[in-house]
Amino acid sequence: MMHGKRPSGHRGRTGRSAILHPSQGNNETIENTKCTGYREAMSERTKRFAALGLDYVVILGWMATLGVISAVIFLVRGELPDTMGTLGPWGSEVLYFFLLTFVVGFYLYKGESGANHATWGKRKIGLVVRGRDGSIPSKMQILLRTVVKLAPWETAHLFIWQMMDVFHREGWEAMPPVWIFVGLNAASAAAVVYIVMVFATGRGPHDLVARTVVQLRTKPVD
């Protein structure tokens, strides 16, 4: 049996795969870093929507409370108060603003301006609101953030009350003017823009205006 040397120019598959050009290794490191950063960003955005879902449970709880109160009033009086007839569309708008939107806004503001800088939903998911530079946001930033966040919601309520005023005066068969439908569609479109921006960039209009970000909490909540 003859044993000859393998030609020096020949390398096995293991040898070829084991030797990497330095630039190839750097490229793989960069790609791995990009993938990790992308996964972390998507994780934060997914958690943000999960936190929103939990907060909405709280909001629905308050809405259910208002529903129960309305039901009790109806059972006692046999009818609900005619706010449209007594207060008109603008008075009704103000009344239900304080009954619903203001309460929701107070809940959001109180949580994000408090010691944890997060609503109940954000705390449960492990998120926190920070300034764009990572600093603790001021109360004014949180107030501005809350107002801008709820603006499309309350704008939709405004046009709904204007529509209800038309029905109240002219009957359910009446056709509300076009500007009411335009306003409702604009408010709905704004809400969609908010959601798309948060999912695509991690920051909605309320974040941009208030110069805030929502990020993963680095320290556990007490």
PDB file of C-alpha atoms in Angstrom:
ATOM      1  CA  MET A   1       0.000   0.000   0.000  1.00  0.00           C
ATOM      2  CA  MET A   2       1.397   3.364  -0.972  1.00  0.00           C
ATOM      3  CA  HIS A   3       0.954   6.469   1.133  1.00  0.00           C
ATOM      4  CA  GLY A   4       1.564   9.665  -0.794  1.00  0.00           C
ATOM      5  CA  LYS A   5       1.223  13.249   0.345  1.00  0.00           C
ATOM      6  CA  ARG A   6      -1.906  15.110  -0.593  1.00  0.00           C
ATOM      7  CA  PRO A   7      -1.054  17.912  -3.010  1.00  0.00           C
ATOM      8  CA  SER A   8      -0.467  21.159  -1.185  1.00  0.00           C
ATOM      9  CA  GLY A   9      -2.930  22.990  -3.439  1.00  0.00           C
ATOM     10  CA  HIS A  10      -5.821  20.692  -2.453  1.00  0.00           C
ATOM     11  CA  ARG A  11      -7.958  21.376   0.631  1.00  0.00           C
ATOM     12  CA  GLY A  12     -10.886  19.463   1.981  1.00  0.00           C
ATOM     13  CA  ARG A  13     -14.306  20.883   2.508  1.00  0.00           C
ATOM     14  CA  THR A  14     -13.605  21.436   6.161  1.00  0.00           C
ATOM     15  CA  GLY A  15     -10.575  23.499   5.375  1.00  0.00           C
ATOM     16  CA  ARG A  16     -12.387  25.681   2.888  1.00  0.00           C
ATOM     17  CA  SER A  17     -15.340  26.341   5.193  1.00  0.00           C
ATOM     18  CA  ALA A  18     -13.163  26.976   8.220  1.00  0.00           C
ATOM     19  CA  ILE A  19     -11.176  29.792   6.603  1.00  0.00           C
ATOM     20  CA  LEU A  20     -13.141  33.027   6.384  1.00  0.00           C
ATOM     21  CA  HIS A  21     -12.078  36.327   5.004  1.00  0.00           C
ATOM     22  CA  PRO A  22     -12.031  38.991   7.776  1.00  0.00           C
ATOM     23  CA  SER A  23     -14.548  41.155   5.910  1.00  0.00           C
ATOM     24  CA  GLN A  24     -16.967  38.214   5.701  1.00  0.00           C
ATOM     25  CA  GLY A  25     -16.861  37.782   9.463  1.00  0.00           C
ATOM     26  CA  ASN A  26     -17.461  41.500   9.993  1.00  0.00           C
ATOM     27  CA  ASN A  27     -20.424  41.437   7.603  1.00  0.00           C
ATOM     28  CA  GLU A  28     -21.969  38.506   9.453  1.00  0.00           C
ATOM     29  CA  THR A  29     -21.505  40.331  12.776  1.00  0.00           C
ATOM     30  CA  ILE A  30     -23.191  43.453  11.372  1.00  0.00           C
ATOM     31  CA  GLU A  31     -26.090  41.415   9.979  1.00  0.00           C
ATOM     32  CA  ASN A  32     -26.541  39.598  13.289  1.00  0.00           C
ATOM     33  CA  THR A  33     -26.564  42.950  15.109  1.00  0.00           C
ATOM     34  CA  LYS A  34     -29.143  44.336  12.701  1.00  0.00           C
ATOM     35  CA  CYS A  35     -31.358  41.272  13.134  1.00  0.00           C
ATOM     36  CA  THR A  36     -31.082  41.481  16.921  1.00  0.00           C
ATOM     37  CA  GLY A  37     -31.937  45.192  16.885  1.00  0.00           C
ATOM     38  CA  TYR A  38     -34.903  44.586  14.592  1.00  0.00           C
ATOM     39  CA  ARG A  39     -36.226  41.788  16.811  1.00  0.00           C
ATOM     40  CA  GLU A  40     -35.864  43.978  19.908  1.00  0.00           C
ATOM     41  CA  ALA A  41     -37.659  46.874  18.193  1.00  0.00           C
ATOM     42  CA  MET A  42     -40.506  44.615  17.077  1.00  0.00           C
ATOM     43  CA  SER A  43     -40.678  43.153  20.570  1.00  0.00           C
ATOM     44  CA  GLU A  44     -41.090  46.629  22.060  1.00  0.00           C
ATOM     45  CA  ARG A  45     -43.827  47.535  19.578  1.00  0.00           C
ATOM     46  CA  THR A  46     -45.652  44.259  20.084  1.00  0.00           C
ATOM     47  CA  LYS A  47     -45.501  44.731  23.838  1.00  0.00           C
ATOM     48  CA  ARG A  48     -46.763  48.271  23.405  1.00  0.00           C
ATOM     49  CA  PHE A  49     -49.926  47.042  21.706  1.00  0.00           C
ATOM     50  CA  ALA A  50     -50.303  44.368  24.387  1.00  0.00           C
ATOM     51  CA  ALA A  51     -50.084  47.091  27.036  1.00  0.00           C
ATOM     52  CA  LEU A  52     -52.694  49.096  25.139  1.00  0.00           C
ATOM     53  CA  GLY A  53     -54.985  46.073  25.261  1.00  0.00           C
ATOM     54  CA  LEU A  54     -54.637  45.823  29.036  1.00  0.00           C
ATOM     55  CA  ASP A  55     -55.255  49.543  29.477  1.00  0.00           C
ATOM     56  CA  TYR A  56     -58.328  49.257  27.300  1.00  0.00           C
ATOM     57  CA  VAL A  57     -59.689  46.646  29.699  1.00  0.00           C
ATOM     58  CA  VAL A  58     -59.547  49.342  32.389  1.00  0.00           C
ATOM     59  CA  ILE A  59     -61.261  51.825  30.053  1.00  0.00           C
ATOM     60  CA  LEU A  60     -63.966  49.288  29.192  1.00  0.00           C
ATOM     61  CA  GLY A  61     -64.481  48.755  32.903  1.00  0.00           C
ATOM     62  CA  TRP A  62     -65.240  52.450  33.361  1.00  0.00           C
ATOM     63  CA  MET A  63     -67.526  52.436  30.315  1.00  0.00           C
ATOM     64  CA  ALA A  64     -69.373  49.440  31.780  1.00  0.00           C
ATOM     65  CA  THR A  65     -69.771  51.394  35.035  1.00  0.00           C
ATOM     66  CA  LEU A  66     -71.357  54.279  33.114  1.00  0.00           C
ATOM     67  CA  GLY A  67     -73.623  51.757  31.398  1.00  0.00           C
ATOM     68  CA  VAL A  68     -74.778  50.351  34.734  1.00  0.00           C
ATOM     69  CA  ILE A  69     -75.469  53.864  36.064  1.00  0.00           C
ATOM     70  CA  SER A  70     -77.485  54.649  32.926  1.00  0.00           C
ATOM     71  CA  ALA A  71     -79.434  51.411  33.327  1.00  0.00           C
ATOM     72  CA  VAL A  72     -80.287  52.268  36.945  1.00  0.00           C
ATOM     73  CA  ILE A  73     -81.449  55.754  35.914  1.00  0.00           C
ATOM     74  CA  PHE A  74     -83.624  54.215  33.203  1.00  0.00           C
ATOM     75  CA  LEU A  75     -85.175  51.713  35.623  1.00  0.00           C
ATOM     76  CA  VAL A  76     -85.931  54.451  38.165  1.00  0.00           C
ATOM     77  CA  ARG A  77     -87.205  57.126  35.768  1.00  0.00           C
ATOM     78  CA  GLY A  78     -88.464  55.010  32.911  1.00  0.00           C
ATOM     79  CA  GLU A  79     -86.334  57.018  30.475  1.00  0.00           C
ATOM     80  CA  LEU A  80     -82.849  58.426  30.100  1.00  0.00           C
ATOM     81  CA  PRO A  81     -82.165  62.158  30.504  1.00  0.00           C
ATOM     82  CA  ASP A  82     -82.645  64.101  27.264  1.00  0.00           C
ATOM     83  CA  THR A  83     -79.244  65.796  27.261  1.00  0.00           C
ATOM     84  CA  MET A  84     -79.595  66.736  23.618  1.00  0.00           C
ATOM     85  CA  GLY A  85     -82.852  68.533  24.254  1.00  0.00           C
ATOM     86  CA  THR A  86     -81.657  70.343  27.376  1.00  0.00           C
ATOM     87  CA  LEU A  87     -77.969  70.942  26.636  1.00  0.00           C
ATOM     88  CA  GLY A  88     -77.792  70.775  22.844  1.00  0.00           C
ATOM     89  CA  PRO A  89     -74.926  69.127  20.932  1.00  0.00           C
ATOM     90  CA  TRP A  90     -72.177  71.252  22.436  1.00  0.00           C
ATOM     91  CA  GLY A  91     -73.417  70.918  26.009  1.00  0.00           C
ATOM     92  CA  SER A  92     -73.774  67.170  25.547  1.00  0.00           C
ATOM     93  CA  GLU A  93     -70.247  67.066  24.147  1.00  0.00           C
ATOM     94  CA  VAL A  94     -68.888  68.828  27.239  1.00  0.00           C
ATOM     95  CA  LEU A  95     -70.865  66.627  29.645  1.00  0.00           C
ATOM     96  CA  TYR A  96     -69.743  63.336  28.121  1.00  0.00           C
ATOM     97  CA  PHE A  97     -66.213  64.651  27.713  1.00  0.00           C
ATOM     98  CA  PHE A  98     -65.953  64.883  31.493  1.00  0.00           C
ATOM     99  CA  LEU A  99     -67.741  61.570  31.995  1.00  0.00           C
ATOM    100  CA  LEU A 100     -65.520  59.591  29.622  1.00  0.00           C
ATOM    101  CA  THR A 101     -62.622  61.253  27.821  1.00  0.00           C
ATOM    102  CA  PHE A 102     -61.464  63.276  30.820  1.00  0.00           C
ATOM    103  CA  VAL A 103     -61.517  60.199  33.065  1.00  0.00           C
ATOM    104  CA  VAL A 104     -59.532  58.172  30.526  1.00  0.00           C
ATOM    105  CA  GLY A 105     -57.072  61.034  30.091  1.00  0.00           C
ATOM    106  CA  PHE A 106     -56.647  61.349  33.849  1.00  0.00           C
ATOM    107  CA  TYR A 107     -55.926  57.619  34.070  1.00  0.00           C
ATOM    108  CA  LEU A 108     -53.266  57.848  31.352  1.00  0.00           C
ATOM    109  CA  TYR A 109     -51.722  61.034  32.754  1.00  0.00           C
ATOM    110  CA  LYS A 110     -51.680  59.839  36.349  1.00  0.00           C
ATOM    111  CA  GLY A 111     -49.919  56.609  35.452  1.00  0.00           C
ATOM    112  CA  GLU A 112     -47.313  58.030  33.065  1.00  0.00           C
ATOM    113  CA  SER A 113     -46.507  61.072  35.223  1.00  0.00           C
ATOM    114  CA  GLY A 114     -46.289  59.021  38.419  1.00  0.00           C
ATOM    115  CA  ALA A 115     -43.333  57.281  40.003  1.00  0.00           C
ATOM    116  CA  ASN A 116     -43.422  54.349  37.556  1.00  0.00           C
ATOM    117  CA  HIS A 117     -43.946  56.549  34.463  1.00  0.00           C
ATOM    118  CA  ALA A 118     -46.267  53.924  33.018  1.00  0.00           C
ATOM    119  CA  THR A 119     -49.939  53.058  32.956  1.00  0.00           C
ATOM    120  CA  TRP A 120     -51.129  49.837  34.565  1.00  0.00           C
ATOM    121  CA  GLY A 121     -50.929  48.073  31.209  1.00  0.00           C
ATOM    122  CA  LYS A 122     -47.391  49.265  30.529  1.00  0.00           C
ATOM    123  CA  ARG A 123     -46.249  48.236  34.008  1.00  0.00           C
ATOM    124  CA  LYS A 124     -47.645  44.733  33.544  1.00  0.00           C
ATOM    125  CA  ILE A 125     -45.895  44.345  30.180  1.00  0.00           C
ATOM    126  CA  GLY A 126     -42.619  45.900  31.346  1.00  0.00           C
ATOM    127  CA  LEU A 127     -42.641  49.227  29.495  1.00  0.00           C
ATOM    128  CA  VAL A 128     -41.907  52.763  30.613  1.00  0.00           C
ATOM    129  CA  VAL A 129     -42.257  56.269  29.138  1.00  0.00           C
ATOM    130  CA  ARG A 130     -39.047  58.257  28.820  1.00  0.00           C
ATOM    131  CA  GLY A 131     -37.910  61.471  27.208  1.00  0.00           C
ATOM    132  CA  ARG A 132     -36.375  61.166  23.753  1.00  0.00           C
ATOM    133  CA  ASP A 133     -32.911  61.389  25.326  1.00  0.00           C
ATOM    134  CA  GLY A 134     -33.744  58.728  27.925  1.00  0.00           C
ATOM    135  CA  SER A 135     -34.486  61.231  30.689  1.00  0.00           C
ATOM    136  CA  ILE A 136     -37.480  61.245  33.029  1.00  0.00           C
ATOM    137  CA  PRO A 137     -40.311  63.033  31.189  1.00  0.00           C
ATOM    138  CA  SER A 138     -41.786  66.166  32.741  1.00  0.00           C
ATOM    139  CA  LYS A 139     -45.440  66.416  33.730  1.00  0.00           C
ATOM    140  CA  MET A 140     -45.969  68.885  30.896  1.00  0.00           C
ATOM    141  CA  GLN A 141     -44.606  66.338  28.409  1.00  0.00           C
ATOM    142  CA  ILE A 142     -46.992  63.695  29.726  1.00  0.00           C
ATOM    143  CA  LEU A 143     -49.916  66.135  29.631  1.00  0.00           C
ATOM    144  CA  LEU A 144     -49.133  67.069  26.028  1.00  0.00           C
ATOM    145  CA  ARG A 145     -48.680  63.421  25.126  1.00  0.00           C
ATOM    146  CA  THR A 146     -52.058  62.541  26.642  1.00  0.00           C
ATOM    147  CA  VAL A 147     -53.940  65.395  24.926  1.00  0.00           C
ATOM    148  CA  VAL A 148     -52.518  64.556  21.491  1.00  0.00           C
ATOM    149  CA  LYS A 149     -53.177  60.837  22.001  1.00  0.00           C
ATOM    150  CA  LEU A 150     -56.865  61.379  22.779  1.00  0.00           C
ATOM    151  CA  ALA A 151     -57.456  64.127  20.193  1.00  0.00           C
ATOM    152  CA  PRO A 152     -58.758  61.831  17.385  1.00  0.00           C
ATOM    153  CA  TRP A 153     -61.060  60.015  19.820  1.00  0.00           C
ATOM    154  CA  GLU A 154     -62.617  63.199  21.168  1.00  0.00           C
ATOM    155  CA  THR A 155     -62.830  64.722  17.693  1.00  0.00           C
ATOM    156  CA  ALA A 156     -64.885  61.726  16.585  1.00  0.00           C
ATOM    157  CA  HIS A 157     -67.183  62.257  19.578  1.00  0.00           C
ATOM    158  CA  LEU A 158     -67.663  65.878  18.540  1.00  0.00           C
ATOM    159  CA  PHE A 159     -68.916  64.949  15.069  1.00  0.00           C
ATOM    160  CA  ILE A 160     -71.063  62.135  16.465  1.00  0.00           C
ATOM    161  CA  TRP A 161     -72.873  64.630  18.699  1.00  0.00           C
ATOM    162  CA  GLN A 162     -73.404  66.918  15.713  1.00  0.00           C
ATOM    163  CA  MET A 163     -74.926  63.957  13.864  1.00  0.00           C
ATOM    164  CA  MET A 164     -77.143  63.137  16.842  1.00  0.00           C
ATOM    165  CA  ASP A 165     -78.323  66.748  16.873  1.00  0.00           C
ATOM    166  CA  VAL A 166     -79.528  66.388  13.279  1.00  0.00           C
ATOM    167  CA  PHE A 167     -81.432  63.206  14.141  1.00  0.00           C
ATOM    168  CA  HIS A 168     -82.869  64.836  17.264  1.00  0.00           C
ATOM    169  CA  ARG A 169     -84.219  67.808  15.310  1.00  0.00           C
ATOM    170  CA  GLU A 170     -85.257  66.142  12.043  1.00  0.00           C
ATOM    171  CA  GLY A 171     -85.804  62.479  12.877  1.00  0.00           C
ATOM    172  CA  TRP A 172     -83.823  59.310  12.196  1.00  0.00           C
ATOM    173  CA  GLU A 173     -84.617  59.452   8.483  1.00  0.00           C
ATOM    174  CA  ALA A 174     -82.726  62.754   8.125  1.00  0.00           C
ATOM    175  CA  MET A 175     -79.453  62.907   6.194  1.00  0.00           C
ATOM    176  CA  PRO A 176     -76.650  64.643   8.124  1.00  0.00           C
ATOM    177  CA  PRO A 177     -74.616  67.176   6.135  1.00  0.00           C
ATOM    178  CA  VAL A 178     -71.498  66.045   4.317  1.00  0.00           C
ATOM    179  CA  TRP A 179     -69.120  67.927   6.612  1.00  0.00           C
ATOM    180  CA  ILE A 180     -70.093  65.658   9.505  1.00  0.00           C
ATOM    181  CA  PHE A 181     -69.118  62.547   7.540  1.00  0.00           C
ATOM    182  CA  VAL A 182     -65.903  64.239   6.418  1.00  0.00           C
ATOM    183  CA  GLY A 183     -65.023  65.024  10.019  1.00  0.00           C
ATOM    184  CA  LEU A 184     -65.785  61.503  11.209  1.00  0.00           C
ATOM    185  CA  ASN A 185     -63.706  59.954   8.448  1.00  0.00           C
ATOM    186  CA  ALA A 186     -60.826  62.352   9.153  1.00  0.00           C
ATOM    187  CA  ALA A 187     -60.864  61.438  12.856  1.00  0.00           C
ATOM    188  CA  SER A 188     -60.940  57.729  12.003  1.00  0.00           C
ATOM    189  CA  ALA A 189     -58.090  58.150   9.524  1.00  0.00           C
ATOM    190  CA  ALA A 190     -56.040  59.990  12.153  1.00  0.00           C
ATOM    191  CA  ALA A 191     -56.503  57.092  14.574  1.00  0.00           C
ATOM    192  CA  VAL A 192     -55.275  54.661  11.899  1.00  0.00           C
ATOM    193  CA  VAL A 193     -52.238  56.883  11.256  1.00  0.00           C
ATOM    194  CA  TYR A 194     -51.420  56.767  14.977  1.00  0.00           C
ATOM    195  CA  ILE A 195     -51.487  52.967  14.993  1.00  0.00           C
ATOM    196  CA  VAL A 196     -49.459  52.605  11.787  1.00  0.00           C
ATOM    197  CA  MET A 197     -46.806  55.070  12.973  1.00  0.00           C
ATOM    198  CA  VAL A 198     -46.364  53.295  16.300  1.00  0.00           C
ATOM    199  CA  PHE A 199     -46.061  49.903  14.624  1.00  0.00           C
ATOM    200  CA  ALA A 200     -43.772  51.116  11.822  1.00  0.00           C
ATOM    201  CA  THR A 201     -41.513  53.550  13.701  1.00  0.00           C
ATOM    202  CA  GLY A 202     -42.154  52.906  17.383  1.00  0.00           C
ATOM    203  CA  ARG A 203     -43.381  56.487  17.894  1.00  0.00           C
ATOM    204  CA  GLY A 204     -46.806  57.974  17.272  1.00  0.00           C
ATOM    205  CA  PRO A 205     -47.727  61.650  16.826  1.00  0.00           C
ATOM    206  CA  HIS A 206     -48.167  61.984  20.599  1.00  0.00           C
ATOM    207  CA  ASP A 207     -44.589  60.741  21.095  1.00  0.00           C
ATOM    208  CA  LEU A 208     -43.218  63.122  18.486  1.00  0.00           C
ATOM    209  CA  VAL A 209     -45.044  66.178  19.812  1.00  0.00           C
ATOM    210  CA  ALA A 210     -44.185  65.444  23.452  1.00  0.00           C
ATOM    211  CA  ARG A 211     -40.631  64.296  22.597  1.00  0.00           C
ATOM    212  CA  THR A 212     -41.114  60.987  24.402  1.00  0.00           C
ATOM    213  CA  VAL A 213     -40.446  57.316  23.711  1.00  0.00           C
ATOM    214  CA  VAL A 214     -41.814  54.068  25.123  1.00  0.00           C
ATOM    215  CA  GLN A 215     -39.110  51.548  25.914  1.00  0.00           C
ATOM    216  CA  LEU A 216     -38.500  48.359  27.864  1.00  0.00           C
ATOM    217  CA  ARG A 217     -38.087  48.877  31.566  1.00  0.00           C
ATOM    218  CA  THR A 218     -34.558  48.171  32.757  1.00  0.00           C
ATOM    219  CA  LYS A 219     -35.392  48.059  36.454  1.00  0.00           C
ATOM    220  CA  PRO A 220     -38.196  46.050  38.058  1.00  0.00           C
ATOM    221  CA  VAL A 221     -41.253  47.877  39.329  1.00  0.00           C
ATOM    222  CA  ASP A 222     -41.508  48.064  43.110  1.00  0.00           C
TER     223      ASP A 222
END
